[in-house]
mmCIF file of C-alpha atoms and ligand atoms in Angstrom:
data_model
loop_
_atom_site.group_PDB
_atom_site.id
_atom_site.type_symbol
_atom_site.label_atom_id
_atom_site.label_comp_id
_atom_site.label_asym_id
_atom_site.label_seq_id
_atom_site.Cartn_x
_atom_site.Cartn_y
_atom_site.Cartn_z
ATOM 1 C CA MET A 1 -0.073 -0.028 0.095
ATOM 2 C CA TYR A 2 1.212 3.391 -0.689
ATOM 3 C CA LYS A 3 1.629 5.695 2.327
ATOM 4 C CA ASN A 4 0.889 8.620 0.021
ATOM 5 C CA ASN A 5 -1.979 8.744 -2.345
ATOM 6 C CA ASN A 6 -0.352 11.361 -4.626
ATOM 7 C CA ILE A 7 2.429 8.872 -5.254
ATOM 8 C CA GLU A 8 2.222 7.116 -8.456
ATOM 9 C CA PRO A 9 2.365 3.418 -8.521
ATOM 10 C CA PRO A 10 6.039 1.795 -9.444
ATOM 11 C CA ASP A 11 6.550 2.580 -13.036
ATOM 12 C CA LYS A 12 5.066 0.076 -14.928
ATOM 13 C CA SER A 13 4.706 2.446 -17.954
ATOM 14 C CA THR A 14 2.705 0.998 -20.781
ATOM 15 C CA PRO A 15 5.298 -0.689 -23.058
ATOM 16 C CA LYS A 16 5.407 1.162 -26.507
ATOM 17 C CA ILE A 17 4.138 -1.116 -29.157
ATOM 18 C CA LEU A 18 6.172 -1.225 -32.771
ATOM 19 C CA GLU A 19 4.077 0.467 -35.515
ATOM 20 C CA ASP A 20 5.284 0.223 -38.934
ATOM 21 C CA LYS A 21 3.354 1.646 -41.643
ATOM 22 C CA THR A 22 4.097 2.196 -45.215
ATOM 23 C CA LYS A 23 4.327 5.596 -46.816
ATOM 24 C CA SER A 24 0.673 5.192 -48.114
ATOM 25 C CA GLY A 25 -0.194 4.675 -44.272
ATOM 26 C CA LYS A 26 -0.847 0.698 -44.443
ATOM 27 C CA GLU A 27 0.274 -1.096 -41.333
ATOM 28 C CA ARG A 28 2.789 -3.528 -41.845
ATOM 29 C CA ASP A 29 1.756 -6.748 -39.929
ATOM 30 C CA TRP A 30 4.787 -7.689 -38.208
ATOM 31 C CA LYS A 31 2.827 -8.731 -35.259
ATOM 32 C CA GLY A 32 0.439 -11.132 -37.148
ATOM 33 C CA LYS A 33 3.136 -12.664 -39.105
ATOM 34 C CA LYS A 34 5.222 -13.446 -35.847
ATOM 35 C CA LYS A 35 2.171 -14.926 -34.327
ATOM 36 C CA ARG A 36 1.514 -17.276 -37.085
ATOM 37 C CA SER A 37 5.053 -18.235 -37.144
ATOM 38 C CA VAL A 38 5.091 -19.006 -33.248
ATOM 39 C CA LEU A 39 2.156 -21.350 -34.291
ATOM 40 C CA THR A 40 3.683 -23.047 -37.252
ATOM 41 C CA ALA A 41 6.939 -23.617 -35.225
ATOM 42 C CA GLU A 42 4.479 -25.135 -32.528
ATOM 43 C CA HIS A 43 3.273 -27.575 -35.268
ATOM 44 C CA PHE A 44 6.885 -28.296 -36.417
ATOM 45 C CA GLU A 45 7.700 -29.119 -32.750
ATOM 46 C CA VAL A 46 4.696 -31.715 -32.521
ATOM 47 C CA ALA A 47 5.769 -33.006 -36.093
ATOM 48 C CA GLY A 48 9.165 -33.667 -34.645
ATOM 49 C CA LEU A 49 11.024 -31.260 -36.938
ATOM 50 C CA HIS A 50 12.908 -29.806 -33.864
ATOM 51 C CA SER A 51 15.809 -28.010 -35.278
ATOM 52 C CA LYS A 52 13.414 -26.061 -37.984
ATOM 53 C CA ALA A 53 10.802 -25.486 -35.054
ATOM 54 C CA GLU A 54 13.629 -23.845 -32.937
ATOM 55 C CA ARG A 55 15.096 -21.646 -36.165
ATOM 56 C CA MET A 56 11.311 -20.492 -36.808
ATOM 57 C CA LYS A 57 10.978 -19.400 -33.114
ATOM 58 C CA ASP A 58 13.749 -17.361 -33.120
ATOM 59 C CA CYS A 59 12.609 -15.695 -36.666
ATOM 60 C CA ALA A 60 12.675 -11.998 -36.697
ATOM 61 C CA THR A 61 12.531 -11.938 -32.594
ATOM 62 C CA GLN A 62 14.498 -8.833 -32.815
ATOM 63 C CA LEU A 63 13.901 -6.087 -35.593
ATOM 64 C CA VAL A 64 16.126 -2.971 -35.767
ATOM 65 C CA PHE A 65 14.907 -0.368 -38.059
ATOM 66 C CA LYS A 66 16.438 2.890 -39.175
ATOM 67 C CA HIS A 67 13.677 5.832 -38.560
ATOM 68 C CA THR A 68 13.653 7.775 -41.692
ATOM 69 C CA GLU A 69 11.522 10.938 -42.083
ATOM 70 C CA GLU A 70 8.198 9.286 -42.456
ATOM 71 C CA THR A 71 8.730 5.632 -42.007
ATOM 72 C CA LEU A 72 10.716 2.826 -40.680
ATOM 73 C CA LYS A 73 13.121 0.763 -42.420
ATOM 74 C CA LEU A 74 14.200 -2.444 -41.370
ATOM 75 C CA TYR A 75 17.864 -2.441 -40.939
ATOM 76 C CA GLN A 76 18.667 -5.784 -39.308
ATOM 77 C CA ALA A 77 16.952 -8.768 -38.421
ATOM 78 C CA TRP A 78 17.392 -12.781 -38.526
ATOM 79 C CA PHE A 79 15.198 -14.760 -40.526
ATOM 80 C CA CYS A 80 14.783 -18.427 -40.351
ATOM 81 C CA LYS A 81 14.194 -19.141 -44.213
ATOM 82 C CA VAL A 82 12.357 -22.201 -43.295
ATOM 83 C CA ARG A 83 10.016 -22.942 -46.283
ATOM 84 C CA LEU A 84 6.929 -22.818 -44.525
ATOM 85 C CA CYS A 85 7.670 -19.927 -42.262
ATOM 86 C CA PRO A 86 4.907 -17.280 -42.278
ATOM 87 C CA MET A 87 7.223 -14.486 -41.439
ATOM 88 C CA CYS A 88 9.915 -15.452 -44.238
ATOM 89 C CA ASN A 89 7.258 -15.977 -46.670
ATOM 90 C CA TRP A 90 5.687 -12.635 -46.049
ATOM 91 C CA ARG A 91 8.986 -11.002 -46.683
ATOM 92 C CA ARG A 92 9.631 -13.274 -49.845
ATOM 93 C CA SER A 93 6.256 -11.918 -51.114
ATOM 94 C CA LEU A 94 7.271 -8.325 -50.584
ATOM 95 C CA LYS A 95 10.504 -8.907 -52.331
ATOM 96 C CA ILE A 96 9.149 -10.945 -55.441
ATOM 97 C CA ALA A 97 6.425 -8.472 -55.817
ATOM 98 C CA TYR A 98 9.253 -5.814 -55.941
ATOM 99 C CA HIS A 99 11.367 -7.701 -58.257
ATOM 100 C CA ASN A 100 8.560 -8.538 -60.669
ATOM 101 C CA LYS A 101 7.367 -4.840 -60.729
ATOM 102 C CA ARG A 102 10.998 -3.714 -61.750
ATOM 103 C CA VAL A 103 10.884 -6.563 -64.302
ATOM 104 C CA VAL A 104 7.556 -5.876 -65.845
ATOM 105 C CA GLU A 105 8.324 -2.160 -65.911
ATOM 106 C CA THR A 106 11.596 -2.861 -67.764
ATOM 107 C CA VAL A 107 10.015 -5.280 -70.355
ATOM 108 C CA ASN A 108 7.013 -2.719 -70.845
ATOM 109 C CA GLU A 109 9.722 0.226 -71.526
ATOM 110 C CA ARG A 110 11.677 -1.889 -73.951
ATOM 111 C CA GLU A 111 9.381 -4.271 -75.787
ATOM 112 C CA ASN A 112 5.713 -3.918 -77.176
ATOM 113 C CA VAL A 113 4.218 -7.093 -75.331
ATOM 114 C CA CYS A 114 1.347 -8.224 -73.589
ATOM 115 C CA TRP A 115 0.748 -10.483 -70.623
ATOM 116 C CA LEU A 116 -0.943 -13.513 -70.021
ATOM 117 C CA PHE A 117 -1.792 -15.750 -66.946
ATOM 118 C CA LEU A 118 -1.695 -19.436 -67.270
ATOM 119 C CA THR A 119 -2.313 -21.887 -64.636
ATOM 120 C CA LEU A 120 -1.174 -25.654 -65.095
ATOM 121 C CA THR A 121 -2.716 -28.317 -62.911
ATOM 122 C CA VAL A 122 -2.633 -32.034 -62.475
ATOM 123 C CA LYS A 123 -4.985 -34.465 -60.475
ATOM 124 C CA ASN A 124 -4.845 -34.003 -56.465
ATOM 125 C CA THR A 125 -2.395 -36.358 -54.969
ATOM 126 C CA ASP A 126 -1.918 -37.765 -51.492
ATOM 127 C CA ALA A 127 1.011 -36.961 -49.348
ATOM 128 C CA GLU A 128 3.038 -39.823 -50.399
ATOM 129 C CA VAL A 129 3.548 -39.250 -54.074
ATOM 130 C CA LEU A 130 3.244 -35.351 -53.454
ATOM 131 C CA PRO A 131 7.145 -35.072 -53.833
ATOM 132 C CA GLU A 132 7.512 -37.044 -57.108
ATOM 133 C CA THR A 133 4.496 -35.538 -58.579
ATOM 134 C CA ILE A 134 6.044 -32.008 -57.795
ATOM 135 C CA SER A 135 9.449 -33.009 -59.418
ATOM 136 C CA ALA A 136 7.365 -34.551 -62.295
ATOM 137 C CA MET A 137 5.750 -31.068 -62.681
ATOM 138 C CA PHE A 138 8.968 -29.140 -62.716
ATOM 139 C CA GLU A 139 10.253 -31.430 -65.333
ATOM 140 C CA GLY A 140 7.178 -31.307 -67.351
ATOM 141 C CA PHE A 141 7.049 -27.617 -67.355
ATOM 142 C CA ARG A 142 10.957 -27.509 -68.456
ATOM 143 C CA ARG A 143 9.996 -29.746 -71.205
ATOM 144 C CA MET A 144 6.748 -27.710 -72.385
ATOM 145 C CA MET A 145 8.680 -24.496 -72.468
ATOM 146 C CA GLN A 146 10.924 -26.109 -74.948
ATOM 147 C CA TYR A 147 8.224 -26.963 -77.477
ATOM 148 C CA LYS A 148 8.569 -25.018 -80.678
ATOM 149 C CA THR A 149 5.154 -23.451 -80.610
ATOM 150 C CA LEU A 150 6.057 -21.938 -77.110
ATOM 151 C CA LYS A 151 9.423 -20.872 -78.186
ATOM 152 C CA THR A 152 7.708 -18.995 -80.914
ATOM 153 C CA SER A 153 5.065 -17.332 -78.857
ATOM 154 C CA VAL A 154 6.458 -16.824 -75.426
ATOM 155 C CA LYS A 155 9.346 -14.104 -74.836
ATOM 156 C CA GLY A 156 9.455 -14.980 -71.232
ATOM 157 C CA PHE A 157 7.797 -16.054 -67.984
ATOM 158 C CA PHE A 158 7.525 -15.994 -64.125
ATOM 159 C CA ARG A 159 6.403 -19.339 -62.748
ATOM 160 C CA ALA A 160 5.151 -20.066 -58.973
ATOM 161 C CA LEU A 161 4.262 -23.573 -57.565
ATOM 162 C CA GLU A 162 1.497 -23.505 -55.209
ATOM 163 C CA VAL A 163 0.460 -26.541 -53.211
ATOM 164 C CA THR A 164 -3.032 -26.512 -51.574
ATOM 165 C CA LYS A 165 -5.122 -28.787 -49.447
ATOM 166 C CA ASN A 166 -8.397 -30.173 -49.804
ATOM 167 C CA ARG A 167 -10.212 -29.369 -46.682
ATOM 168 C CA ASP A 168 -13.731 -30.041 -47.704
ATOM 169 C CA PRO A 169 -14.728 -33.162 -45.709
ATOM 170 C CA GLN A 170 -17.735 -33.347 -48.046
ATOM 171 C CA SER A 171 -15.411 -34.082 -51.023
ATOM 172 C CA GLU A 172 -14.140 -37.259 -52.626
ATOM 173 C CA SER A 173 -10.692 -35.902 -52.555
ATOM 174 C CA PHE A 174 -10.493 -34.863 -49.000
ATOM 175 C CA GLY A 175 -7.189 -34.456 -47.438
ATOM 176 C CA THR A 176 -5.280 -34.742 -50.906
ATOM 177 C CA TYR A 177 -3.041 -31.982 -52.171
ATOM 178 C CA HIS A 178 -3.327 -29.870 -55.291
ATOM 179 C CA PRO A 179 -0.183 -28.846 -56.655
ATOM 180 C CA HIS A 180 -0.364 -26.380 -59.674
ATOM 181 C CA PHE A 181 1.730 -23.697 -61.444
ATOM 182 C CA HIS A 182 0.802 -19.765 -61.684
ATOM 183 C CA VAL A 183 2.637 -18.534 -64.704
ATOM 184 C CA LEU A 184 3.029 -15.082 -65.926
ATOM 185 C CA LEU A 185 3.652 -15.076 -69.756
ATOM 186 C CA CYS A 186 5.155 -12.409 -71.716
ATOM 187 C CA VAL A 187 3.921 -12.739 -75.398
ATOM 188 C CA PRO A 188 4.362 -10.301 -78.395
ATOM 189 C CA ALA A 189 1.678 -7.486 -78.625
ATOM 190 C CA SER A 190 0.271 -9.172 -81.868
ATOM 191 C CA TYR A 191 -0.577 -12.394 -79.870
ATOM 192 C CA PHE A 192 -4.115 -12.196 -80.387
ATOM 193 C CA LYS A 193 -3.914 -11.160 -83.938
ATOM 194 C CA LYS A 194 -1.214 -13.250 -85.595
ATOM 195 C CA LYS A 195 -1.972 -17.104 -86.113
ATOM 196 C CA GLU A 196 1.651 -17.691 -85.522
ATOM 197 C CA PHE A 197 1.797 -16.650 -82.245
ATOM 198 C CA TYR A 198 -2.011 -17.419 -80.712
ATOM 199 C CA ILE A 199 -2.146 -20.506 -78.670
ATOM 200 C CA THR A 200 -5.775 -21.820 -78.191
ATOM 201 C CA HIS A 201 -7.101 -22.994 -74.718
ATOM 202 C CA GLU A 202 -7.055 -26.651 -76.344
ATOM 203 C CA GLU A 203 -3.583 -26.352 -77.506
ATOM 204 C CA TRP A 204 -2.403 -24.990 -74.384
ATOM 205 C CA THR A 205 -4.115 -27.914 -72.520
ATOM 206 C CA SER A 206 -2.945 -30.533 -74.921
ATOM 207 C CA LEU A 207 0.766 -29.159 -74.652
ATOM 208 C CA TRP A 208 0.544 -29.552 -70.958
ATOM 209 C CA LYS A 209 -0.684 -32.996 -71.271
ATOM 210 C CA LYS A 210 2.058 -34.003 -73.524
ATOM 211 C CA ALA A 211 4.668 -32.509 -71.469
ATOM 212 C CA MET A 212 3.523 -34.249 -68.376
ATOM 213 C CA LYS A 213 2.896 -37.553 -70.213
ATOM 214 C CA LEU A 214 -0.664 -37.760 -68.838
ATOM 215 C CA ASP A 215 -3.210 -40.199 -69.389
ATOM 216 C CA TYR A 216 -6.074 -37.767 -68.577
ATOM 217 C CA THR A 217 -6.900 -34.053 -69.498
ATOM 218 C CA PRO A 218 -5.485 -31.737 -66.862
ATOM 219 C CA ILE A 219 -7.206 -28.376 -66.072
ATOM 220 C CA VAL A 220 -5.582 -25.663 -67.821
ATOM 221 C CA HIS A 221 -6.499 -21.947 -67.607
ATOM 222 C CA ILE A 222 -5.178 -19.124 -69.697
ATOM 223 C CA LYS A 223 -6.319 -15.584 -69.687
ATOM 224 C CA LYS A 224 -5.315 -12.190 -70.776
ATOM 225 C CA VAL A 225 -3.885 -9.919 -67.873
ATOM 226 C CA LYS A 226 -6.703 -7.081 -67.748
ATOM 227 C CA PRO A 227 -5.741 -3.790 -65.830
ATOM 228 C CA LYS A 228 -7.134 -3.797 -62.182
ATOM 229 C CA GLU A 229 -8.123 -0.941 -59.913
ATOM 230 C CA LYS A 230 -6.498 -2.104 -56.777
ATOM 231 C CA LEU A 231 -3.523 0.157 -55.543
ATOM 232 C CA ASP A 232 -0.611 -1.678 -54.236
ATOM 233 C CA GLU A 233 1.497 -0.162 -51.538
ATOM 234 C CA LEU A 234 4.672 -0.319 -53.620
ATOM 235 C CA GLU A 235 3.626 1.884 -56.771
ATOM 236 C CA THR A 236 3.367 5.670 -57.271
ATOM 237 C CA TYR A 237 0.365 6.958 -58.659
ATOM 238 C CA GLU A 238 0.666 9.206 -61.751
ATOM 239 C CA LYS A 239 -2.196 9.845 -63.954
ATOM 240 C CA ASP A 240 -0.383 9.102 -67.307
ATOM 241 C CA LEU A 241 0.969 5.714 -65.716
ATOM 242 C CA LYS A 242 -2.450 4.663 -64.541
ATOM 243 C CA ASN A 243 -3.347 2.220 -66.804
ATOM 244 C CA ALA A 244 0.192 0.847 -66.592
ATOM 245 C CA ILE A 245 -0.189 0.565 -62.945
ATOM 246 C CA LYS A 246 -3.593 -1.246 -63.218
ATOM 247 C CA GLU A 247 -1.884 -3.614 -65.374
ATOM 248 C CA GLN A 248 0.922 -4.246 -63.104
ATOM 249 C CA ASN A 249 -1.544 -4.616 -60.174
ATOM 250 C CA ALA A 250 -2.885 -7.709 -61.906
ATOM 251 C CA ILE A 251 0.516 -8.806 -62.516
ATOM 252 C CA LEU A 252 1.342 -8.567 -58.968
ATOM 253 C CA GLU A 253 -1.332 -11.122 -58.105
ATOM 254 C CA VAL A 254 0.909 -13.750 -59.229
ATOM 255 C CA SER A 255 3.896 -12.212 -57.490
ATOM 256 C CA LYS A 256 3.212 -13.324 -54.135
ATOM 257 C CA TYR A 257 5.226 -16.194 -52.546
ATOM 258 C CA PRO A 258 3.143 -19.089 -53.420
ATOM 259 C CA VAL A 259 2.830 -20.618 -49.699
ATOM 260 C CA LYS A 260 0.174 -19.304 -47.955
ATOM 261 C CA ASP A 261 0.169 -19.919 -44.054
ATOM 262 C CA THR A 262 -3.496 -20.219 -43.750
ATOM 263 C CA ASP A 263 -3.165 -23.033 -46.444
ATOM 264 C CA VAL A 264 -0.576 -24.845 -44.197
ATOM 265 C CA ILE A 265 -2.328 -24.000 -40.763
ATOM 266 C CA LYS A 266 -5.852 -24.067 -40.365
ATOM 267 C CA GLY A 267 -7.248 -21.819 -37.449
ATOM 268 C CA ASN A 268 -5.220 -20.935 -34.680
ATOM 269 C CA LYS A 269 -4.724 -23.917 -32.678
ATOM 270 C CA VAL A 270 -2.408 -27.069 -33.078
ATOM 271 C CA THR A 271 -4.301 -29.715 -34.614
ATOM 272 C CA GLU A 272 -3.493 -33.364 -35.736
ATOM 273 C CA GLU A 273 -4.496 -32.292 -39.461
ATOM 274 C CA ASN A 274 -2.259 -29.220 -39.354
ATOM 275 C CA VAL A 275 0.754 -31.416 -38.277
ATOM 276 C CA GLU A 276 0.017 -33.728 -40.805
ATOM 277 C CA THR A 277 0.101 -30.929 -43.384
ATOM 278 C CA VAL A 278 3.338 -29.559 -42.049
ATOM 279 C CA LEU A 279 4.926 -32.905 -42.594
ATOM 280 C CA ALA A 280 3.497 -33.374 -46.243
ATOM 281 C CA LEU A 281 4.470 -29.857 -47.396
ATOM 282 C CA ASP A 282 7.729 -29.619 -45.553
ATOM 283 C CA ASN A 283 8.759 -32.989 -47.059
ATOM 284 C CA ALA A 284 7.463 -32.014 -50.483
ATOM 285 C CA LEU A 285 9.020 -28.484 -50.779
ATOM 286 C CA ALA A 286 12.357 -28.952 -49.043
ATOM 287 C CA TYR A 287 15.286 -27.914 -51.310
ATOM 288 C CA LYS A 288 12.879 -26.835 -54.086
ATOM 289 C CA ARG A 289 12.748 -23.719 -55.705
ATOM 290 C CA LEU A 290 9.125 -22.643 -55.843
ATOM 291 C CA ILE A 291 9.743 -19.522 -58.046
ATOM 292 C CA GLY A 292 11.505 -18.979 -61.314
ATOM 293 C CA TYR A 293 12.160 -16.861 -64.391
ATOM 294 C CA GLY A 294 12.645 -17.798 -68.084
ATOM 295 C CA GLY A 295 13.557 -16.235 -71.216
ATOM 296 C CA LEU A 296 13.131 -12.289 -71.406
ATOM 297 C CA LEU A 297 12.173 -11.980 -67.797
ATOM 298 C CA LYS A 298 15.252 -14.004 -66.550
ATOM 299 C CA GLU A 299 17.518 -11.947 -68.649
ATOM 300 C CA ILE A 300 16.312 -8.719 -67.134
ATOM 301 C CA HIS A 301 16.074 -10.148 -63.673
ATOM 302 C CA LYS A 302 19.663 -10.841 -64.094
ATOM 303 C CA GLU A 303 20.373 -7.457 -65.719
ATOM 304 C CA LEU A 304 18.884 -5.556 -62.903
ATOM 305 C CA ASN A 305 20.909 -7.664 -60.215
ATOM 306 C CA LEU A 306 17.739 -8.010 -58.188
ATOM 307 C CA GLY A 307 19.157 -11.358 -56.132
ATOM 308 C CA ASP A 308 17.275 -14.123 -54.782
ATOM 309 C CA ALA A 309 13.839 -13.533 -53.316
ATOM 310 C CA GLU A 310 13.636 -17.134 -52.073
ATOM 311 C CA ASP A 311 16.785 -17.760 -50.260
ATOM 312 C CA GLY A 312 18.735 -14.560 -50.361
ATOM 313 C CA ASP A 313 18.473 -11.525 -48.193
ATOM 314 C CA LEU A 314 15.014 -10.981 -46.464
ATOM 315 C CA VAL A 315 16.019 -7.489 -44.786
ATOM 316 C CA ASN A 316 16.208 -5.275 -47.740
ATOM 317 C CA ILE A 317 13.195 -5.574 -49.993
ATOM 318 C CA SER A 318 14.204 -2.648 -52.208
ATOM 319 C CA GLU A 319 17.314 -0.987 -53.061
ATOM 320 C CA ASP A 320 15.660 2.247 -53.723
ATOM 321 C CA ASP A 321 15.251 3.473 -50.039
ATOM 322 C CA GLU A 322 18.582 4.511 -49.215
ATOM 323 C CA VAL A 323 19.006 5.214 -45.459
ATOM 324 C CA ALA A 324 20.391 8.788 -44.735
ATOM 325 C CA ASN A 325 23.223 9.370 -42.339
ATOM 326 C CA GLY A 326 22.256 10.490 -38.978
ATOM 327 C CA THR A 327 19.005 8.560 -38.579
ATOM 328 C CA PHE A 328 18.566 6.899 -35.417
ATOM 329 C CA ASN A 329 17.868 3.191 -34.784
ATOM 330 C CA VAL A 330 14.457 1.663 -33.526
ATOM 331 C CA ILE A 331 14.820 -1.504 -32.036
ATOM 332 C CA ALA A 332 11.453 -3.857 -31.450
ATOM 333 C CA ARG A 333 11.999 -6.953 -29.474
ATOM 334 C CA TRP A 334 9.043 -9.724 -29.760
ATOM 335 C CA HIS A 335 7.314 -9.891 -26.282
ATOM 336 C CA ILE A 336 6.112 -13.567 -25.802
ATOM 337 C CA GLY A 337 3.697 -12.367 -22.815
ATOM 338 C CA LEU A 338 2.092 -9.812 -24.824
ATOM 339 C CA LYS A 339 2.215 -11.306 -28.264
ATOM 340 C CA ASN A 340 3.417 -8.293 -29.843
ATOM 341 C CA TYR A 341 6.615 -6.191 -30.754
ATOM 342 C CA VAL A 342 7.841 -3.810 -28.064
ATOM 343 C CA ILE A 343 9.944 -1.086 -28.571
ATOM 344 C CA GLU A 344 13.088 -0.807 -26.424
HETATM 345 ZN ZN1 ZN B 1 11.379 -17.386 -40.824
#
C-alpha cells in the first residue's frame, strides 16, 4: 500500500508497441506474421521437426529499424528461411512483388508485349506421392517450354508453384494435395492477332498434357492480364501511368510467394490435421525452388541484379530506399507474453 495517495504506483509504464506503416499509411503486419510463425513452429515441434521449429521460433524476434523522415526501414533482423515460415514468406512475397514490378516495368519500356496468366494443374495427389508429382511438374514445365510453338510465342515467363490442400470433408478428394503452377507469360503484342503466335486454350491443355505425359486431360486456365483498380503499397500514382499501373497490379497477383500460411495451418490451434499438412508440405517442398524466371524475364531479372528473393537477403526488399546518415535506430523485440513487438 502507498503511504501517500499522490505517489504514483511503481513505474510500470505501458510498453511502447511497434508501429510500422508504409508511406501510404498501411500497417505492416509484423505482429500477425510473427504470431503465425510461432504457431507454425509449434506444429513443427509436434511433427518432430525440432531444429526447424527452433529456428522458426527465433525468426525475427528482434527487429532493428532505421527511422527515416516518415517511415521505418528495416535495417537488421534474423530470418529463419524455413520454407513454411509465415514471417519469411511474407518477406519473400514483398521481395518478389518488388522484383516483378521492376522486371515488368523494364520489359514494358523496351518491348511491345502483352501479358497472360496461365494456370497448370494435375490431379490431386496424396502426401506420399506429392514430392514425386512436384518433381514431375518441374520437369514437365521445362519440357513444355522447349516446344517450338511456345518458343515462338512466349518471350519470357515467371512461374510459381503453389500447393493447396483439399479440406472439404464432403469432397471425395478430402485431405489430398493440389499442386499447380501460376505462370505469368510475356507474349508479343500481336499475340491475339497473328496466327503464328496465338495458342488456343485447347492447345495449351494438350501441350501441358503431352509435356506431363498424362493419361487424362488436365485442367488448364489461360487468360489475358486485364488492368485492375486496386492499388498496391509499392506503386506511385501518376495519371499517365495509371493504366500501366493497373495492369501491373494484376501482374502482382501472381507475384506473391506461393506458400500461404493459411493453407498450411488452418485456424489458431495445433491440430493433428495441421501437423500432418506441415509434415507433407515440408517434405515435398524442401530444397525446391518454388519460383523461377525464364527467357526475357530471366535476362532482365539478372540484368537488374535483383538477387534471390527465395533464399537470399530478406531484410532489404528494395534497393531504392537509401537510408540517410544521422537516422537513429529503433529496436523492437518480440514480447512472448504480450504477443507483440515492444520498442526498447
Ligand atoms: Zn522465418
